[in-house]
Short mmCIF file of C-alpha atoms and ligand atoms in Angstrom, two decimals:
data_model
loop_
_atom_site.label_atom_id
_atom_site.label_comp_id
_atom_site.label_asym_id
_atom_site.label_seq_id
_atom_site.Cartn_x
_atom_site.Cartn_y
_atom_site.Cartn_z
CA UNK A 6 0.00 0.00 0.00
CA UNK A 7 3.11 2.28 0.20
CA UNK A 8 3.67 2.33 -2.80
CA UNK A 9 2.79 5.15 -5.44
CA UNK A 10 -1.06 4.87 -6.53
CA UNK A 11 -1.22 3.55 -10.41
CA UNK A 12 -4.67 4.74 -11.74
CA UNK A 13 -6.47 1.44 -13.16
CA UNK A 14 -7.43 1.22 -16.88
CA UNK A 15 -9.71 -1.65 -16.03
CA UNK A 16 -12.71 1.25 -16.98
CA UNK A 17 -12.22 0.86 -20.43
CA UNK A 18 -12.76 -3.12 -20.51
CA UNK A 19 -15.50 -2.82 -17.81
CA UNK A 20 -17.13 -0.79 -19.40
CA UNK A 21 -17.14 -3.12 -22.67
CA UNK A 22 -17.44 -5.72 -20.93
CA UNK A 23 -20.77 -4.08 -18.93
CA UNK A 24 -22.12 -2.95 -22.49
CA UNK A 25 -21.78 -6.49 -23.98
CA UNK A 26 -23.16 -7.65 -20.95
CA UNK A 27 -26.41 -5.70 -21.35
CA UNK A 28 -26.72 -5.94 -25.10
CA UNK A 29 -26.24 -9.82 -24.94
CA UNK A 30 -28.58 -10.13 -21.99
CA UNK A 31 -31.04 -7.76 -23.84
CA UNK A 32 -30.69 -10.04 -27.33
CA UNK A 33 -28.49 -12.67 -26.95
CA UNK A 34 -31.08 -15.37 -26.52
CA UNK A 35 -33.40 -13.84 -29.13
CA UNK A 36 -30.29 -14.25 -32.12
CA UNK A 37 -30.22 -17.85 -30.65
CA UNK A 38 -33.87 -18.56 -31.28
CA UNK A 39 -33.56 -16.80 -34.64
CA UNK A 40 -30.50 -18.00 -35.71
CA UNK A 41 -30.28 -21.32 -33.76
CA UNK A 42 -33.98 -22.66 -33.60
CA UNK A 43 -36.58 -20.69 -35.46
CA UNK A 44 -35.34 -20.34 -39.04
CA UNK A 45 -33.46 -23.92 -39.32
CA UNK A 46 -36.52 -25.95 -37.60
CA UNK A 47 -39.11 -23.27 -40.11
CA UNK A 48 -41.26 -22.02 -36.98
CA UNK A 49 -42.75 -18.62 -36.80
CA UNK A 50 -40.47 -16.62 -39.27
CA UNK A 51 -41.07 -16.75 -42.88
CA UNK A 52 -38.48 -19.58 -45.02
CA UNK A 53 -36.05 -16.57 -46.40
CA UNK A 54 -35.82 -14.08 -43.47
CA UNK A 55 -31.91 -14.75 -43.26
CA UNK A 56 -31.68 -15.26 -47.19
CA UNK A 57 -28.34 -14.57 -48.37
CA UNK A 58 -29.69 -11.05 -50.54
CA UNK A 59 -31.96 -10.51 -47.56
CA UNK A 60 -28.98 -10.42 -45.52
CA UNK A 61 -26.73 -8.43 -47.56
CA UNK A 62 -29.04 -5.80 -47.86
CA UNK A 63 -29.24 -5.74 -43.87
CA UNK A 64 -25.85 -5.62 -43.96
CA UNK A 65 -24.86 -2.74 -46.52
CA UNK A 66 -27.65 -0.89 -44.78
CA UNK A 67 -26.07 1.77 -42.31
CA UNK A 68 -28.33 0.67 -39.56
CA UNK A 69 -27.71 -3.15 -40.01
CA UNK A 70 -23.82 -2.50 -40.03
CA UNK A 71 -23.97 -1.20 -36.71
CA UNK A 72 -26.01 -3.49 -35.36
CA UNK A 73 -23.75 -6.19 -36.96
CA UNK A 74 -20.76 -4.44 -35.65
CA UNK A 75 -21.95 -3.86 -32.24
CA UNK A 76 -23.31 -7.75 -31.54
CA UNK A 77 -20.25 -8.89 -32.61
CA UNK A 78 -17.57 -6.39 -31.52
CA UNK A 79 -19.19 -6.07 -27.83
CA UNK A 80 -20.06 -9.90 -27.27
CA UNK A 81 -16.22 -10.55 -27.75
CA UNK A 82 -15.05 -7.75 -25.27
CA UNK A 83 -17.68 -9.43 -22.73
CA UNK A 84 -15.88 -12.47 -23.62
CA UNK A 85 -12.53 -11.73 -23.22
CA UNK A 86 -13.01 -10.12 -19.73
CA UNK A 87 -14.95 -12.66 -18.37
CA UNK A 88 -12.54 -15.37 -19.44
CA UNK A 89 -9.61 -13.15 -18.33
CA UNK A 90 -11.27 -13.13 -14.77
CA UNK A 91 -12.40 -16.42 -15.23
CA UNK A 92 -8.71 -17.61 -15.78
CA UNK A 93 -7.28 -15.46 -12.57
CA UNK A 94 -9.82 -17.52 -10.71
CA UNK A 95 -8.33 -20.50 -11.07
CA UNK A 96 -5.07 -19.49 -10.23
CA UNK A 97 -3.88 -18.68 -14.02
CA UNK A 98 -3.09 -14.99 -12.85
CA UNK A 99 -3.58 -12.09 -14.95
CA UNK A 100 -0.19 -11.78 -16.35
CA UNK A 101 0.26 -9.64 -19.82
CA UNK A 102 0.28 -12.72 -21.47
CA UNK A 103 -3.16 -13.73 -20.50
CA UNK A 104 -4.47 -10.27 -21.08
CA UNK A 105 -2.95 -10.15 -24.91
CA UNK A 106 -4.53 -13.50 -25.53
CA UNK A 107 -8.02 -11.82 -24.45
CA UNK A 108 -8.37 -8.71 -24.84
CA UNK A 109 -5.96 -9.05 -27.87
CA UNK A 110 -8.53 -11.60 -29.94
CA UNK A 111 -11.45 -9.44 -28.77
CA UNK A 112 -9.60 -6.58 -30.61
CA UNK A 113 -8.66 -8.46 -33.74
CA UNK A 114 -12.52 -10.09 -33.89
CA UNK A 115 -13.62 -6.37 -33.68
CA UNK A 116 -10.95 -5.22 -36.68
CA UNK A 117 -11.70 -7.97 -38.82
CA UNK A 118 -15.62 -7.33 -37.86
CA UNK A 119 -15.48 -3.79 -38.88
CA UNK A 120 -13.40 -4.74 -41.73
CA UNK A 121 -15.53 -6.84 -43.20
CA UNK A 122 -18.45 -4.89 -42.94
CA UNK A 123 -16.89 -1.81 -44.45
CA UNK A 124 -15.44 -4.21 -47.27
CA UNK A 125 -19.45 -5.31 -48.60
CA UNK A 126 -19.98 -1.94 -49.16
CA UNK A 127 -23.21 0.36 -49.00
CA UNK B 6 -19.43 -34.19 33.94
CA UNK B 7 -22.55 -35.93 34.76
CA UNK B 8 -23.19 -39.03 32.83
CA UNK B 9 -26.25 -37.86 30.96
CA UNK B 10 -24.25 -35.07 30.08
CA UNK B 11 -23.97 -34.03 26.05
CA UNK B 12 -20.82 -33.46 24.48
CA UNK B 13 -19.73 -32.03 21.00
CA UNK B 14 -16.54 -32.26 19.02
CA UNK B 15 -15.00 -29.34 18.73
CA UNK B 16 -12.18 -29.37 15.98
CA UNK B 17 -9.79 -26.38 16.15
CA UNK B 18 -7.09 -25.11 13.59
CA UNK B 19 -3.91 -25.06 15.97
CA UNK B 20 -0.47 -23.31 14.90
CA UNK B 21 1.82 -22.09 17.50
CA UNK B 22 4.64 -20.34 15.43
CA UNK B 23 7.43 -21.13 17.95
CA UNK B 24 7.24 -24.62 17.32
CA UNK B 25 4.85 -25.79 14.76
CA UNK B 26 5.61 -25.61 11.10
CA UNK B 27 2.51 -25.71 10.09
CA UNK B 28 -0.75 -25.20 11.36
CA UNK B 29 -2.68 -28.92 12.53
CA UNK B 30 -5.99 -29.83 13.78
CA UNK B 31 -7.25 -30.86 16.88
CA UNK B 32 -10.57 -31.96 18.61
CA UNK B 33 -11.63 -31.48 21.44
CA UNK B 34 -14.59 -32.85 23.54
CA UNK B 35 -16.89 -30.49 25.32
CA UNK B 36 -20.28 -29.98 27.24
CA UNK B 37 -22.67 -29.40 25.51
CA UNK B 38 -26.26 -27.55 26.25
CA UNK B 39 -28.24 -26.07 23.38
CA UNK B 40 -27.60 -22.36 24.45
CA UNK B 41 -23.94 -22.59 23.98
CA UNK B 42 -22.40 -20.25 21.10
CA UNK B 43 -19.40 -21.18 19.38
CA UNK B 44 -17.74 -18.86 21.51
CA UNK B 45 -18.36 -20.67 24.25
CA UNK B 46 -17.37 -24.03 22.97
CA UNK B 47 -14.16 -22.62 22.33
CA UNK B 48 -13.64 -20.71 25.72
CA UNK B 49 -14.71 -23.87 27.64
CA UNK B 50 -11.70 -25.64 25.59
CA UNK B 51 -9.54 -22.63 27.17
CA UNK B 52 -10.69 -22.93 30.64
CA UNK B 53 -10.66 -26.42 31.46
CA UNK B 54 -8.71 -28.19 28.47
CA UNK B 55 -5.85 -26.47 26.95
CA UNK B 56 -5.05 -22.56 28.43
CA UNK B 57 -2.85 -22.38 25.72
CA UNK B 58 -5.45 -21.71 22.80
CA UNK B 59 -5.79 -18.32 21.56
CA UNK B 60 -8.45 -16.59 19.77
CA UNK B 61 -10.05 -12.93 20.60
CA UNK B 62 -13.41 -11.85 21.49
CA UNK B 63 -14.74 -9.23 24.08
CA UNK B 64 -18.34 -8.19 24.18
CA UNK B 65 -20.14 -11.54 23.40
CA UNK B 66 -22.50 -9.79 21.66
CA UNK B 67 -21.72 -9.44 17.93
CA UNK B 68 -20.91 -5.47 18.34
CA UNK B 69 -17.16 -5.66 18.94
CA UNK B 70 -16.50 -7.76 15.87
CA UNK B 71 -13.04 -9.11 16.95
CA UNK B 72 -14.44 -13.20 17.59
CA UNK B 73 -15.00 -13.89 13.59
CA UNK B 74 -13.65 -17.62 12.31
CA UNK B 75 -14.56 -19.85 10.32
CA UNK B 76 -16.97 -22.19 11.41
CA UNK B 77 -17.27 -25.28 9.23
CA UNK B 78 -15.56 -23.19 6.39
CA UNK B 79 -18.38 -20.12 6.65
CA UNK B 80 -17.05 -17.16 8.02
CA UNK B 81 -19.29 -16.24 10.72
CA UNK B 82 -18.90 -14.28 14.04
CA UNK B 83 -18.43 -16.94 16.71
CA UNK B 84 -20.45 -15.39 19.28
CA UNK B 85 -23.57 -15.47 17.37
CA UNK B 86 -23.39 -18.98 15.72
CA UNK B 87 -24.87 -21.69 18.19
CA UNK B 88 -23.40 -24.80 18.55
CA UNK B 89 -27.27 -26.34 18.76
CA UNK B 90 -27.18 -25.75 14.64
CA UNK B 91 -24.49 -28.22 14.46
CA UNK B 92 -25.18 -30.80 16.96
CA UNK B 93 -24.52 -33.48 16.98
CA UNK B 94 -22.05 -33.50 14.27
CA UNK B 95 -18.91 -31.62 15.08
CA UNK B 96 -17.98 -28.72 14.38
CA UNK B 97 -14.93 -27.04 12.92
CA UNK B 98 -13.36 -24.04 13.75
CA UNK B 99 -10.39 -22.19 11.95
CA UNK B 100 -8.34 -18.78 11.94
CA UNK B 101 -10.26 -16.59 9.61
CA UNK B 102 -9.63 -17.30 5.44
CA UNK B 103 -7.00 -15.02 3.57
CA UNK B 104 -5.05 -13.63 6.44
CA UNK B 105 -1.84 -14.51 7.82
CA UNK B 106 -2.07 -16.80 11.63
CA UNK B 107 -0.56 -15.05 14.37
CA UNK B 108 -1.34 -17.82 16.04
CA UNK B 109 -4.36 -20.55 16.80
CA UNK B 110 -7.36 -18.84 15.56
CA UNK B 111 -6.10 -15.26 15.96
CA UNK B 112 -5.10 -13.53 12.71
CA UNK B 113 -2.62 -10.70 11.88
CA UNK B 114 -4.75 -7.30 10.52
CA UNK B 115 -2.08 -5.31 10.20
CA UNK B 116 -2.81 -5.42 6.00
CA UNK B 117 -6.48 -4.21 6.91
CA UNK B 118 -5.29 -1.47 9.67
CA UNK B 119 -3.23 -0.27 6.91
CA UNK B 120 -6.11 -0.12 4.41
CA UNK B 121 -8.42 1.55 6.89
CA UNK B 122 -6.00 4.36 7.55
CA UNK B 123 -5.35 4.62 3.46
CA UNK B 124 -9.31 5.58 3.08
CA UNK B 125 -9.19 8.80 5.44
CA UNK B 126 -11.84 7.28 7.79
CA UNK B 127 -13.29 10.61 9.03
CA UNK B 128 -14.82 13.33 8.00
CA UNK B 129 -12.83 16.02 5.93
CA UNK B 130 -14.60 19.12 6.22
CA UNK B 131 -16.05 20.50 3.17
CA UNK B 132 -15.97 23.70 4.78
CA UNK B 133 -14.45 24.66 8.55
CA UNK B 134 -16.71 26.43 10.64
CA UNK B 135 -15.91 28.23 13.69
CA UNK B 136 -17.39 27.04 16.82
CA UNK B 137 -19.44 30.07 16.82
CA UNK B 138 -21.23 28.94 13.67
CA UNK B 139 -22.61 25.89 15.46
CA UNK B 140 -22.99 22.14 14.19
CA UNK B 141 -23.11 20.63 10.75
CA UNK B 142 -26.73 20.24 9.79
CA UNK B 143 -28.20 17.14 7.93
CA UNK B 144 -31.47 16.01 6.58
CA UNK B 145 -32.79 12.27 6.74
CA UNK B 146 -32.25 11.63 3.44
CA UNK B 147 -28.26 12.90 4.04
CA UNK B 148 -28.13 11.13 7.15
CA UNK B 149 -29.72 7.70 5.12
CA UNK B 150 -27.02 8.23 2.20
CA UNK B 151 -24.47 6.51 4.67
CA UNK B 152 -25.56 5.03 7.31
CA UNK B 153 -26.13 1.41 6.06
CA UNK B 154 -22.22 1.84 5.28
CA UNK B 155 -21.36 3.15 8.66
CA UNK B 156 -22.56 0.19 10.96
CA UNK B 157 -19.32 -2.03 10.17
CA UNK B 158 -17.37 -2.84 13.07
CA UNK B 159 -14.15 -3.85 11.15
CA UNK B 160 -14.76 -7.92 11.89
CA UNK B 161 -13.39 -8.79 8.60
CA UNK B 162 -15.78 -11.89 7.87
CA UNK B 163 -16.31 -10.08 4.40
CA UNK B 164 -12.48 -10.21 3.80
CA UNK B 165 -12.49 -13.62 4.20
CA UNK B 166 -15.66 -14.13 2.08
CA UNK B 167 -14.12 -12.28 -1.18
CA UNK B 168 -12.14 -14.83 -3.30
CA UNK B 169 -10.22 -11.72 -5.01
CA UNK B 170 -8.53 -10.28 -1.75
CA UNK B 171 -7.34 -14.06 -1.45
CA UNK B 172 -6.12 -13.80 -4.50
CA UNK B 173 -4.41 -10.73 -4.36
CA UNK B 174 -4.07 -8.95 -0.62
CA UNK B 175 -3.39 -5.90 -2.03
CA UNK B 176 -7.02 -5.42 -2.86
CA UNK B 177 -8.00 -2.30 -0.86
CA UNK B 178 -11.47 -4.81 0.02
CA UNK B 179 -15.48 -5.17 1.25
CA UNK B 180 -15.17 -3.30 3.98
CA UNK B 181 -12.46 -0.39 3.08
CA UNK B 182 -14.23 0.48 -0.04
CA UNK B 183 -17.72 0.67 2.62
CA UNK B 184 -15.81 2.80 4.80
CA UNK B 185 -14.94 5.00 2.47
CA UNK B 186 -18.19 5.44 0.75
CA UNK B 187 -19.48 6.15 3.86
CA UNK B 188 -17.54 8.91 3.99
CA UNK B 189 -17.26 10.06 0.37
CA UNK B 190 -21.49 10.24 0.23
CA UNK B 191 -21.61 12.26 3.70
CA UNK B 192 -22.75 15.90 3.13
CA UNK B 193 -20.21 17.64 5.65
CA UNK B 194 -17.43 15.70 3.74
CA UNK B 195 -14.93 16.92 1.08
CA UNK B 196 -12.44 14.42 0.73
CA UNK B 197 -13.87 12.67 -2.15
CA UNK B 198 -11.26 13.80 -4.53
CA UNK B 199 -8.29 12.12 -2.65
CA UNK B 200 -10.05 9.07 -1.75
CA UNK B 201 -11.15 8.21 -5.46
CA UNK B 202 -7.37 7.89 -6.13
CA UNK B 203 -7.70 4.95 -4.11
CA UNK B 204 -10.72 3.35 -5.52
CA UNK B 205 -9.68 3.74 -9.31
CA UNK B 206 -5.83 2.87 -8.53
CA UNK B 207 -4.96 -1.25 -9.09
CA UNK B 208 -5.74 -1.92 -5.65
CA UNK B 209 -9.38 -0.37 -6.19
CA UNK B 210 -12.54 -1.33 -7.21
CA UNK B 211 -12.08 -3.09 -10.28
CA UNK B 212 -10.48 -6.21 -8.33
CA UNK B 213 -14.12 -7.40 -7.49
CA UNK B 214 -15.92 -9.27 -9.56
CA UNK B 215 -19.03 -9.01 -8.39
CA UNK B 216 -19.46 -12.18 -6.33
CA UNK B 217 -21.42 -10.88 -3.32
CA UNK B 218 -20.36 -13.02 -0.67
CA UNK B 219 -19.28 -10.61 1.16
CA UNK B 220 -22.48 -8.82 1.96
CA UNK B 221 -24.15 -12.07 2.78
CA UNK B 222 -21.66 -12.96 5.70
CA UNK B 223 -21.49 -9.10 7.17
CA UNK B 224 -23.65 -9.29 10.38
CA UNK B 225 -24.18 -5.83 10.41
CA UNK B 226 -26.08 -6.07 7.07
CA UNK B 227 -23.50 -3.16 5.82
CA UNK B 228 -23.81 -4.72 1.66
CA UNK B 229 -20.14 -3.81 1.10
CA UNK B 230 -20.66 -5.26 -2.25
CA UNK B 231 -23.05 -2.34 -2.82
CA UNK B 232 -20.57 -0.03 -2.07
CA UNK B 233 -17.90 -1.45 -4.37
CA UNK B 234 -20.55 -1.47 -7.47
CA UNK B 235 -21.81 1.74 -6.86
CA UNK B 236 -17.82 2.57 -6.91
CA UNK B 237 -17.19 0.71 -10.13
CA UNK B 238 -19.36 2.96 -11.61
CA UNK B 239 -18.16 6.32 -9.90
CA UNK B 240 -14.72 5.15 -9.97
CA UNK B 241 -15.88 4.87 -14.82
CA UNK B 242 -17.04 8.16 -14.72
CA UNK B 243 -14.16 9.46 -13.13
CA UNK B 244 -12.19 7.51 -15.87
CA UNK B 245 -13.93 9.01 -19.15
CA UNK B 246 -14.96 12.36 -17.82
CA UNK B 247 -11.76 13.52 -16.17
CA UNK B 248 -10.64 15.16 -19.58
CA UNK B 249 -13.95 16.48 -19.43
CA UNK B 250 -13.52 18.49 -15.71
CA UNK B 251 -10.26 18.14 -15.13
CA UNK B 252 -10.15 18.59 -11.18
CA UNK B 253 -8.45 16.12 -9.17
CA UNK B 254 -8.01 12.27 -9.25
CA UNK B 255 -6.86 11.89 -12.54
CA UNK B 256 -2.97 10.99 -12.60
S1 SF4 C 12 -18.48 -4.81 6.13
FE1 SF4 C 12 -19.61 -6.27 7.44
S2 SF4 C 12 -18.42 -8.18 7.24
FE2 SF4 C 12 -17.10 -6.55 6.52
S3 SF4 C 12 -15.87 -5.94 8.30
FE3 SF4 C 12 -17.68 -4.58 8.23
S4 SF4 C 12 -19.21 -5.55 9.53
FE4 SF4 C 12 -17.66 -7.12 9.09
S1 FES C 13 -17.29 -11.20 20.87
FE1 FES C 13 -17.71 -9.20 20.10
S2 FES C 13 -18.55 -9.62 18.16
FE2 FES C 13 -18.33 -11.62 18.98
#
């Protein structure tokens, strides 16, 4: 404790990993339905909803990249923390090494997400 | 001991630093009558079994907070944890979790004293007043703002509850981080600046994960844990708006 005080930057990744938390909490089990049960089992939604021009139009639009961005970009940085404080937990302690591996693929997932959806155009 | 008498095991975590190497367990076998608290069990074992087992209490009556253990791995204030809840299985009885033995159950807190005098525990006025000027007023709702945090009488069961400060000591902790809440929400106090420094350093706030065992073992019903959050998310403002009113705390 005698030591100088070193301000934290844990605020940045709490606070990424508190919007993913929310935002996956909020949708997360909804995409699964969609995604996981609705659309390959045929319930509820119409055959094509997630058709692949149906889809590319959802993505090109402005709205739909953001969306797309944020689901993906945030649910990794929720992720990564957790893990990272899942892995101090049991005893693997947060060393830089564990915190490149991630909050390192977190950032690459989030590059090659906005990448991607700045690649297919508008 | 009559023959119809009842008797309990008592199981104690031993360590005497002058000769043990490590600490050991022994049981004991004591009277038993279904008003008996831990406490007592333990007290008996002093009296009339072993004087050489050490542990620390005083008022008996979960207000002094210095008799906390564990108690069949729960951290719990001895004196208010009845042996009739365990009988008639035995019961076991340890030095608190996460801090060092001094010796038998008793446990160095010279890490927490250390903490508690980091936070600033009293007021720092916001403004001094002469005598003439008379008290510091507060409403209800002021007075409500910290109480809840104020009733903790430093027993350190929540310490032992929070799997982060036994995974790093250097955590400032529950019960610090109450403390100074306490103090940081208190109308007549102005010392919030200096004690944020301590809450969004690497010892701060951000250690927790927000397991909440520590509120449910505080007897006082003081919810460090609520304190901690509700830091987390003073302690993120701080962090992005600094630039924004830059005043203090930032380094
Ligand atoms: S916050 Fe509760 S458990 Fe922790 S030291 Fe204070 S009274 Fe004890
Ligand atoms: S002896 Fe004082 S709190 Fe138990």
């Amino acid at each position: 404790m005698k030591a100088p005080l070193k301000r934290s930057n844990a605020p940045i990744f709490w606070a990424l990993f508190g919007a993913g938390g929310m935002l996956s909490a909020l949708i997360g089990p909804m995409l699964v339905f969609i995604t996981g049960l609705a659309l390959p089992l045929g319930l509820l939604l119409p055959a094509d909803t997630m058709s692949y021009p149906k889809m590319l139009a959802f993505a090109q639009n402005f709205i739909g990249k953001g969306f797309i961005f944020a689901v993906i970009a945030l649910f990794l940085w929720h992720a990564a923390h957790r893990i990272f404080h899942s892995l101090h937990d049991i005893g693997i302690h947060a060393g830089t090494g564990a915190k490149l591996l991630c909050y390192g693929s977190a950032l690459l997932g989030t590059l090659i997400a906005a990448y991607a959806l700045l690649a297919i155009g508008f | 001991m009559s023959e119809m008498q009842k008797t309990i095991e008592i199981e104690v975590l031993r360590y005497h630093p002058e000769k043990d190497k490590e600490p050991h367990r022994q049981v004991f076998e004591v009277p038993f009558t279904d008003d008996m608290s831990v406490l007592q069990g333990v007290q008996y074992i002093k009296d009339y079994l072993d004087g050489s087992l050490s542990f620390r209490w005083s008022c008996r009556m979960a207000i002094c907070g210095s008799c906390g253990m564990m108690i069949n791995g729960v951290p719990n204030l001895s004196c208010q944890t009845f042996l009739r809840d365990y009988y008639p299985a035995r019961v076991r009885v340890e030095a608190l979790a996460h801090f060092p033995i001094e010796r038998d159950l008793v446990i160095n807190m010279e890490g927490f004293i250390e903490k508690l005098e980091s936070i600033q525990p009293y007021i720092i006025p916001k403004e001094e007043r002469t005598l003439a000027q008379g008290e510091y007023l507060q409403t209800p709702e002021q007075l409500n703002a910290y109480e809840q945090f104020s009733s903790c009488i430093n027993c350190l069961l929540c310490y032992a509850a929070c799997p982060q400060f036994g995974l790093n000591s250097s955590f400032i902790g529950p019960a610090a981080t109450a403390l100074l809440h306490r103090y940081n929400v208190d109308s007549r106090d102005g010392g919030k600046a200096e004690r944020m420094e301590l809450i969004n350093s690497e010892e701060g706030v951000f250690n927790c994960t927000a397991v909440g065992y520590c509120s449910e073992v505080c007897p006082k019903h003081v919810d460090p844990a609520n304190a901690v959050n509700q830091n987390k998310t003073n302690s993120a403002a701080d962090y992005f708006l600094r630039f924004l009113a830059p005043k203090g705390g930032a380094k």
